[in-house]
Coordinates of C-alpha atoms and ligand atoms in Angstrom, one line a residue:
M798 CA 13.7 -21.1 7.5
T799 CA 10.8 -23.3 6.6
Q800 CA 7.6 -21.5 5.8
K801 CA 4.7 -21.7 8.2
P802 CA 1.7 -23.5 6.6
S803 CA -1.1 -21.2 5.4
L804 CA -4.6 -21.6 6.7
S805 CA -6.2 -19.8 3.8
G806 CA -8.1 -22.1 1.5
V807 CA -8.5 -24.7 4.1
P808 CA -12.2 -25.9 4.2
L809 CA -13.9 -25.7 7.6
R810 CA -14.1 -29.4 8.2
E811 CA -10.3 -29.7 7.6
L812 CA -9.6 -26.6 9.8
E813 CA -11.4 -28.3 12.7
I814 CA -8.9 -31.1 12.5
V815 CA -5.9 -28.9 12.0
L816 CA -6.8 -26.8 15.0
S817 CA -7.8 -29.7 17.3
P818 CA -7.9 -30.0 20.3
L819 CA -9.3 -26.5 20.1
P820 CA -13.1 -26.7 20.3
R821 CA -14.9 -26.6 17.0
Y822 CA -16.5 -23.2 17.5
R823 CA -12.9 -21.8 17.7
A824 CA -12.2 -23.3 14.3
G825 CA -15.4 -21.7 13.1
Q826 CA -14.3 -18.3 14.3
V827 CA -10.9 -18.6 12.7
F828 CA -12.4 -19.8 9.5
A829 CA -14.9 -16.9 9.4
W830 CA -12.1 -14.4 9.9
I831 CA -9.9 -15.9 7.2
N832 CA -12.8 -16.1 4.7
S833 CA -13.6 -12.4 5.4
G834 CA -10.2 -11.7 3.9
L835 CA -8.4 -10.9 7.2
D836 CA -4.6 -11.5 6.9
S837 CA -3.5 -11.2 10.5
F838 CA -4.2 -13.3 13.5
Q839 CA -3.7 -10.3 15.8
E840 CA -6.9 -8.8 14.5
M841 CA -9.1 -11.8 15.3
N842 CA -10.6 -9.9 18.2
N843 CA -13.0 -12.7 19.4
L844 CA -10.0 -15.0 20.2
P845 CA -8.0 -14.8 23.5
F846 CA -4.7 -12.9 23.0
A847 CA -2.7 -16.1 23.9
L848 CA -4.4 -18.0 21.2
R849 CA -3.8 -15.3 18.6
R850 CA -0.1 -15.4 19.5
E851 CA 0.0 -19.2 19.3
L852 CA -1.7 -19.3 15.9
D853 CA 0.6 -16.7 14.6
G854 CA 3.6 -18.7 15.7
R855 CA 2.4 -21.9 14.0
F856 CA 0.6 -20.7 10.8
S857 CA 0.5 -18.0 8.2
L858 CA -2.5 -16.5 6.4
R859 CA -0.9 -15.7 3.1
K860 CA 1.3 -17.7 0.9
T861 CA 1.0 -15.4 -2.1
T862 CA 2.0 -11.8 -2.5
L863 CA 0.3 -9.1 -4.5
V864 CA 2.9 -7.6 -6.7
K865 CA 1.2 -5.2 -9.1
K866 CA -2.1 -3.7 -9.9
F867 CA -3.2 -2.4 -13.3
E868 CA -6.3 -0.4 -14.0
D869 CA -8.3 0.4 -17.1
E870 CA -11.8 1.9 -17.1
G871 CA -12.7 0.4 -13.8
N872 CA -11.4 -3.0 -14.7
L873 CA -8.5 -4.2 -12.7
K874 CA -5.8 -6.8 -13.1
L875 CA -3.7 -8.1 -10.2
Q876 CA -0.4 -9.8 -10.6
I877 CA 0.1 -12.2 -7.7
A878 CA 3.4 -13.9 -7.0
V879 CA 3.1 -17.6 -6.2
S880 CA 6.0 -20.0 -5.8
G881 CA 7.4 -20.5 -9.3
G882 CA 5.8 -17.6 -11.1
M883 CA 3.1 -15.1 -11.3
V884 CA -0.7 -15.6 -11.6
E885 CA -3.2 -13.1 -12.6
A886 CA -6.7 -12.3 -11.3
V887 CA -9.0 -9.9 -13.0
I888 CA -11.9 -7.8 -11.8
L889 CA -14.4 -6.9 -14.6
V890 CA -17.2 -4.5 -14.1
D891 CA -20.4 -4.6 -16.2
R892 CA -22.6 -1.8 -17.4
A893 CA -24.7 -2.0 -14.2
G894 CA -21.5 -1.6 -12.1
R895 CA -21.5 -5.2 -10.9
R896 CA -18.1 -6.6 -10.4
T897 CA -17.0 -10.1 -11.4
A898 CA -13.8 -11.7 -10.1
C899 CA -12.0 -13.8 -12.7
L900 CA -9.7 -16.3 -11.0
S901 CA -6.9 -18.6 -12.2
T902 CA -6.6 -22.2 -11.2
Q903 CA -3.2 -23.1 -12.8
L904 CA 0.1 -21.5 -13.5
G905 CA -0.1 -21.7 -17.3
C906 CA -2.2 -24.4 -19.1
A907 CA -1.4 -27.6 -20.9
M908 CA -4.4 -27.6 -23.3
G909 CA -2.7 -25.7 -26.1
C910 CA -5.8 -24.0 -27.6
V911 CA -4.3 -22.2 -30.6
F912 CA -6.0 -18.8 -29.9
C913 CA -5.1 -18.5 -26.2
R914 CA -2.1 -16.8 -24.6
T915 CA -2.1 -18.9 -21.5
G916 CA -1.9 -22.0 -23.7
L917 CA 1.2 -20.5 -25.2
M918 CA 2.9 -20.7 -21.8
G919 CA 2.4 -24.5 -21.3
L920 CA 1.6 -25.8 -17.8
V921 CA 4.0 -24.9 -15.0
R922 CA 1.9 -26.4 -12.2
N923 CA -1.5 -26.6 -10.5
L924 CA -2.4 -23.9 -7.9
D925 CA -3.5 -25.1 -4.5
S926 CA -6.6 -24.0 -2.7
A927 CA -4.8 -21.3 -0.8
E928 CA -3.4 -19.8 -4.0
I929 CA -6.8 -19.9 -5.6
T930 CA -8.8 -18.4 -2.6
E931 CA -6.1 -15.8 -1.9
Q932 CA -6.6 -14.3 -5.3
F933 CA -10.2 -13.5 -4.2
Y934 CA -9.0 -12.1 -0.9
H935 CA -6.5 -9.8 -2.7
I936 CA -9.3 -8.6 -4.9
R937 CA -11.6 -7.9 -2.0
K938 CA -9.1 -5.5 -0.5
F939 CA -10.0 -3.2 -3.4
Y940 CA -13.6 -4.2 -4.0
P941 CA -15.4 -5.7 -1.0
D942 CA -18.6 -6.0 -3.1
I943 CA -17.8 -8.8 -5.6
A944 CA -21.1 -10.0 -7.2
N945 CA -19.8 -13.1 -9.1
I946 CA -16.8 -15.3 -9.4
V947 CA -15.8 -16.9 -12.7
F948 CA -13.0 -19.4 -13.1
M949 CA -11.9 -18.1 -16.5
G950 CA -8.4 -16.9 -15.7
M951 CA -5.3 -18.9 -16.3
G952 CA -5.5 -22.7 -16.6
E953 CA -8.0 -25.5 -17.0
P954 CA -10.0 -25.7 -13.7
L955 CA -11.1 -29.3 -14.2
L956 CA -7.5 -30.5 -14.5
N957 CA -7.1 -29.3 -10.9
L958 CA -10.3 -30.7 -9.6
Y959 CA -9.1 -31.6 -6.1
E960 CA -7.8 -28.1 -5.2
L961 CA -10.6 -26.4 -7.1
R962 CA -13.2 -28.3 -5.1
R963 CA -11.5 -27.3 -1.8
A964 CA -11.4 -23.7 -2.9
L965 CA -15.0 -23.8 -3.9
E966 CA -15.9 -25.3 -0.5
V967 CA -14.4 -22.3 1.1
L968 CA -15.7 -19.7 -1.3
C969 CA -19.2 -21.1 -1.3
R970 CA -19.4 -20.0 2.4
T971 CA -19.2 -16.4 1.3
M972 CA -20.9 -16.5 -2.0
S973 CA -23.8 -18.6 -3.3
P974 CA -22.8 -21.3 -5.7
R975 CA -25.3 -19.9 -8.2
R976 CA -23.0 -16.9 -8.5
I977 CA -19.9 -19.0 -9.2
T978 CA -19.1 -20.3 -12.7
V979 CA -16.4 -22.8 -13.7
S980 CA -15.3 -22.6 -17.3
T981 CA -13.8 -25.7 -19.0
C982 CA -12.5 -26.4 -22.4
G983 CA -14.8 -29.5 -22.4
L984 CA -13.2 -32.3 -20.3
V985 CA -15.9 -34.9 -20.1
D986 CA -14.5 -36.7 -17.0
G987 CA -14.0 -33.4 -15.2
I988 CA -17.5 -32.2 -15.9
E989 CA -18.9 -35.5 -14.5
G990 CA -16.5 -35.3 -11.5
L991 CA -17.5 -31.8 -10.6
A992 CA -21.2 -32.6 -10.9
S993 CA -21.1 -35.8 -9.0
E994 CA -19.3 -34.5 -5.9
G995 CA -20.3 -30.8 -6.1
P996 CA -20.5 -28.1 -5.0
S997 CA -23.1 -27.4 -7.7
V998 CA -21.7 -24.3 -9.3
R999 CA -22.6 -23.0 -12.7
L1000 CA -20.8 -24.5 -15.7
A1001 CA -19.5 -22.8 -18.8
V1002 CA -18.0 -24.8 -21.7
S1003 CA -15.6 -23.3 -24.2
I1004 CA -17.1 -24.8 -27.3
T1005 CA -15.5 -22.4 -29.8
T1006 CA -17.1 -24.2 -32.7
A1007 CA -19.5 -27.2 -32.9
R1008 CA -17.8 -28.3 -36.2
E1009 CA -15.9 -31.3 -34.9
E1010 CA -13.2 -31.2 -37.5
L1011 CA -12.5 -27.5 -37.1
R1012 CA -12.7 -27.8 -33.3
R1013 CA -10.0 -30.4 -33.3
R1014 CA -7.7 -28.1 -35.2
L1015 CA -8.3 -25.2 -32.8
M1016 CA -8.5 -27.1 -29.5
P1017 CA -6.3 -30.3 -29.3
V1018 CA -8.4 -31.3 -26.2
S1019 CA -11.3 -32.2 -28.4
A1020 CA -9.6 -35.3 -29.9
A1021 CA -10.1 -37.1 -26.6
N1022 CA -13.3 -35.3 -25.8
P1023 CA -15.4 -35.4 -29.0
L1024 CA -18.5 -33.4 -29.3
P1025 CA -21.0 -36.3 -29.0
R1026 CA -19.4 -37.3 -25.7
L1027 CA -19.3 -33.8 -24.5
K1028 CA -23.0 -33.3 -25.3
E1029 CA -23.9 -36.5 -23.4
A1030 CA -22.0 -35.2 -20.4
L1031 CA -23.8 -31.8 -20.6
L1032 CA -27.2 -33.6 -20.9
R1033 CA -26.4 -35.6 -17.8
H1034 CA -25.1 -32.5 -16.0
Q1035 CA -28.3 -30.6 -16.8
A1036 CA -30.5 -33.4 -15.7
Q1037 CA -28.7 -33.5 -12.4
Q1038 CA -28.1 -29.7 -11.7
R1039 CA -31.0 -28.1 -13.6
R1040 CA -29.0 -25.0 -14.4
R1041 CA -28.5 -23.2 -17.6
I1042 CA -25.1 -23.9 -19.1
T1043 CA -23.1 -21.3 -21.0
L1044 CA -21.4 -22.2 -24.2
E1045 CA -18.5 -19.9 -24.8
A1046 CA -17.5 -19.3 -28.4
V1047 CA -14.4 -17.2 -28.9
L1048 CA -14.9 -15.7 -32.4
L1049 CA -11.8 -15.8 -34.6
G1050 CA -12.0 -13.5 -37.6
G1051 CA -12.8 -15.4 -40.8
I1052 CA -12.6 -18.9 -39.1
N1053 CA -15.5 -20.0 -37.0
G1054 CA -18.4 -17.5 -37.5
G1055 CA -20.0 -18.8 -40.7
A1056 CA -23.4 -20.2 -41.4
E1057 CA -22.1 -23.7 -41.1
D1058 CA -20.8 -22.9 -37.6
A1059 CA -24.2 -21.5 -36.6
A1060 CA -26.0 -24.6 -37.9
A1061 CA -23.6 -26.9 -36.1
M1062 CA -24.0 -24.9 -32.8
S1063 CA -27.7 -25.1 -33.1
A1064 CA -27.6 -28.9 -33.6
F1065 CA -25.2 -29.3 -30.7
A1066 CA -27.5 -27.2 -28.4
E1067 CA -30.6 -29.1 -29.2
G1068 CA -32.1 -30.5 -26.0
L1069 CA -29.9 -28.4 -23.8
D1070 CA -30.8 -25.2 -21.9
V1071 CA -27.9 -23.0 -23.0
V1072 CA -26.9 -19.4 -23.7
V1073 CA -24.1 -18.8 -26.2
N1074 CA -21.6 -16.3 -25.0
L1075 CA -19.8 -14.9 -28.1
I1076 CA -16.4 -13.6 -27.2
P1077 CA -14.7 -11.6 -29.9
W1078 CA -11.1 -12.8 -30.0
N1079 CA -8.7 -10.6 -28.2
R1080 CA -5.4 -10.1 -30.0
V1081 CA -2.4 -12.0 -28.8
E1082 CA 0.7 -11.2 -30.7
G1083 CA 2.5 -14.1 -32.2
L1084 CA -0.5 -16.6 -32.3
R1085 CA -0.9 -18.3 -35.6
F1086 CA -3.4 -20.8 -36.9
E1087 CA -2.0 -23.2 -39.5
G1088 CA 0.6 -20.7 -40.5
R1089 CA -1.7 -17.7 -40.7
P1090 CA -1.9 -15.0 -38.1
L1091 CA -5.2 -14.9 -36.2
K1092 CA -7.5 -11.9 -36.7
E1093 CA -10.0 -10.1 -34.5
P1094 CA -13.5 -10.6 -36.0
E1095 CA -15.1 -7.5 -37.6
A1096 CA -18.2 -6.0 -36.1
A1097 CA -20.3 -7.1 -39.1
E1098 CA -19.1 -10.6 -38.8
I1099 CA -20.0 -10.8 -35.0
E1100 CA -23.4 -9.4 -35.7
R1101 CA -24.0 -11.8 -38.6
F1102 CA -23.1 -14.8 -36.5
R1103 CA -25.2 -13.6 -33.6
S1104 CA -28.3 -13.1 -35.7
G1105 CA -27.7 -16.4 -37.5
L1106 CA -27.7 -18.2 -34.1
E1107 CA -30.7 -16.3 -32.9
R1108 CA -32.7 -17.1 -36.1
L1109 CA -32.0 -20.8 -35.2
G1110 CA -33.5 -20.2 -31.8
L1111 CA -30.4 -19.8 -29.7
K1112 CA -30.0 -17.3 -26.9
T1113 CA -26.8 -15.3 -27.3
V1114 CA -24.9 -12.6 -25.4
I1115 CA -21.9 -10.8 -26.8
R1116 CA -19.1 -10.2 -24.3
R1117 CA -18.3 -6.6 -24.2
K1118 CA -14.6 -5.9 -24.8
K1119 CA -13.3 -5.3 -21.4
G1120 CA -9.9 -5.1 -19.8
R1121 CA -8.0 -5.0 -23.0
G1122 CA -5.9 -2.1 -22.1
I1123 CA -4.6 -4.1 -19.2
S1124 CA -4.1 -7.3 -21.1
G1125 CA -6.6 -8.7 -18.6
A1126 CA -9.2 -9.8 -21.0
C1127 CA -10.0 -13.5 -21.6
G1128 CA -7.2 -15.5 -23.1
Q1129 CA -4.7 -12.6 -22.7
L1130 CA -3.6 -13.8 -19.3
G1131 CA -0.1 -15.1 -19.7
S1132 CA 3.5 -14.8 -18.7
T1133 CA 4.9 -11.9 -16.8
V1134 CA 6.8 -10.7 -19.8
D1135 CA 4.2 -8.4 -21.2
K1136 CA 5.0 -5.2 -23.0
D1137 CA 1.5 -3.9 -22.5
F1138 CA 2.1 -3.8 -18.8
D1139 CA 4.6 -1.0 -19.1
V1140 CA 2.5 1.0 -21.5
N1141 CA -0.8 0.8 -19.8
G1142 CA -0.2 -0.3 -16.2
T1143 CA -0.5 2.1 -13.4
D1144 CA 2.0 0.1 -11.5
T1145 CA 0.4 0.6 -8.0
V1146 CA 1.6 -1.8 -5.4
A1147 CA -1.0 -2.4 -2.7
R1148 CA 1.1 -3.2 0.3
Ligands
SAH464 N1 -9.5 -23.2 -19.5 C1 -10.8 -22.8 -19.3 C2 -11.0 -21.5 -18.6 C3 -10.0 -20.4 -18.9 S1 -10.0 -19.8 -20.6 C4 -11.5 -22.7 -20.7 O1 -10.9 -22.9 -21.7 O2 -12.7 -22.6 -20.7 C5 -11.5 -18.7 -20.5 C6 -12.1 -18.4 -21.8 O3 -11.3 -17.5 -22.6 C7 -12.4 -19.6 -22.8 O4 -13.8 -19.5 -23.1 C8 -11.5 -19.3 -23.9 O5 -12.1 -19.8 -25.1 C9 -11.4 -17.8 -23.9 N2 -10.2 -17.3 -24.7 C10 -9.0 -17.9 -24.7 N3 -8.2 -17.1 -25.5 C11 -8.9 -16.0 -25.8 C12 -8.6 -14.8 -26.6 N4 -7.4 -14.6 -27.1 N5 -9.6 -13.9 -26.8 C13 -10.8 -14.1 -26.3 N6 -11.2 -15.2 -25.5 C14 -10.2 -16.1 -25.3
SF4_465 FE1 -6.1 -23.5 -21.5 FE2 -8.6 -22.4 -21.5 FE3 -6.5 -21.3 -22.8 FE4 -7.5 -23.5 -23.8 S1 -8.6 -21.5 -23.6 S2 -5.3 -23.0 -23.5 S3 -8.0 -24.6 -21.9 S4 -6.7 -21.6 -20.6

């Protein structure tokens, strides 16, 4: 049996075409239902019964399935089956109780950053817009009140720009673009592509270190996207968008938190409106850097780096350790074979 095409993740202007010759207001009604997270045509109670039946015969509203849910101190990780594998979406809660949905854009990642678990998987494939938006709809079944969306899950969003943009077009109708952040490892062309055609969401760049030579060893992507070019792209982005950019720096114990790194970061940030988000590295078993195992940074090291950056005039935030018990923290999203799941997962299946 061939699968019915899914209507989730289809932007309104496309839906109007898919559903023609139905009048446009009907497409608008269907779109609103889908984007509210509804997963059954039968419940679209402002459509005539016959139309609900017809749509149900032709289309589906889900192409992904929620498989497992893991919880840890209010944080939640969902494992979602997509064709060819499993993606993960995480809900993080901050001290004020606000919830952020962290979504994936690819199954795996081709970028090979040495500190990242998703990188270890390699790239399986891009997710399509339905597979991206459905992560959000699965999340909203548990938490209808999501305050922010960040694309910091599995994969490099800007290498999946077409489907990312379609997903953003849909999601921006339920959430202000100011509350959506796309995180990239620093792809210059992608940054320009996103800025030129919109929507104008916030940007986070995983700088890791502003020492070019070290960055190349940690993030192979930087060879083709050197820091001076990256900076030019960010300056242009900021001139266009007028929004503060986040520089994410995953702190690797004993590697990228020294005085030299602080000075390089400050030089890189000159002329940009940025905040540096320090992310203490989350342990991923088996990851090594030039033959040596990676280490989590010590509290004193984090503090020293932070105060060094602040002394140089940079704004910083330290990302609180969240979701570690569920392997749902940044860079810990990876393959389905995960020992932590059995130890810490509460193994609740939603449906
Ligand atoms: N590919 C994009 C978005 C996904 S990665 C990017 O690289 O920006 C999201 C963030 O997780 C990045 O800032 C990355 O540096 C960080 N990260 C990767 N592995 C990590 C780990 N093991 N511990 C903490 N942060 C990690
Ligand atoms: Fe890919 Fe981001 Fe992980 Fe690098 S940090 S391997 S770009 S997911």
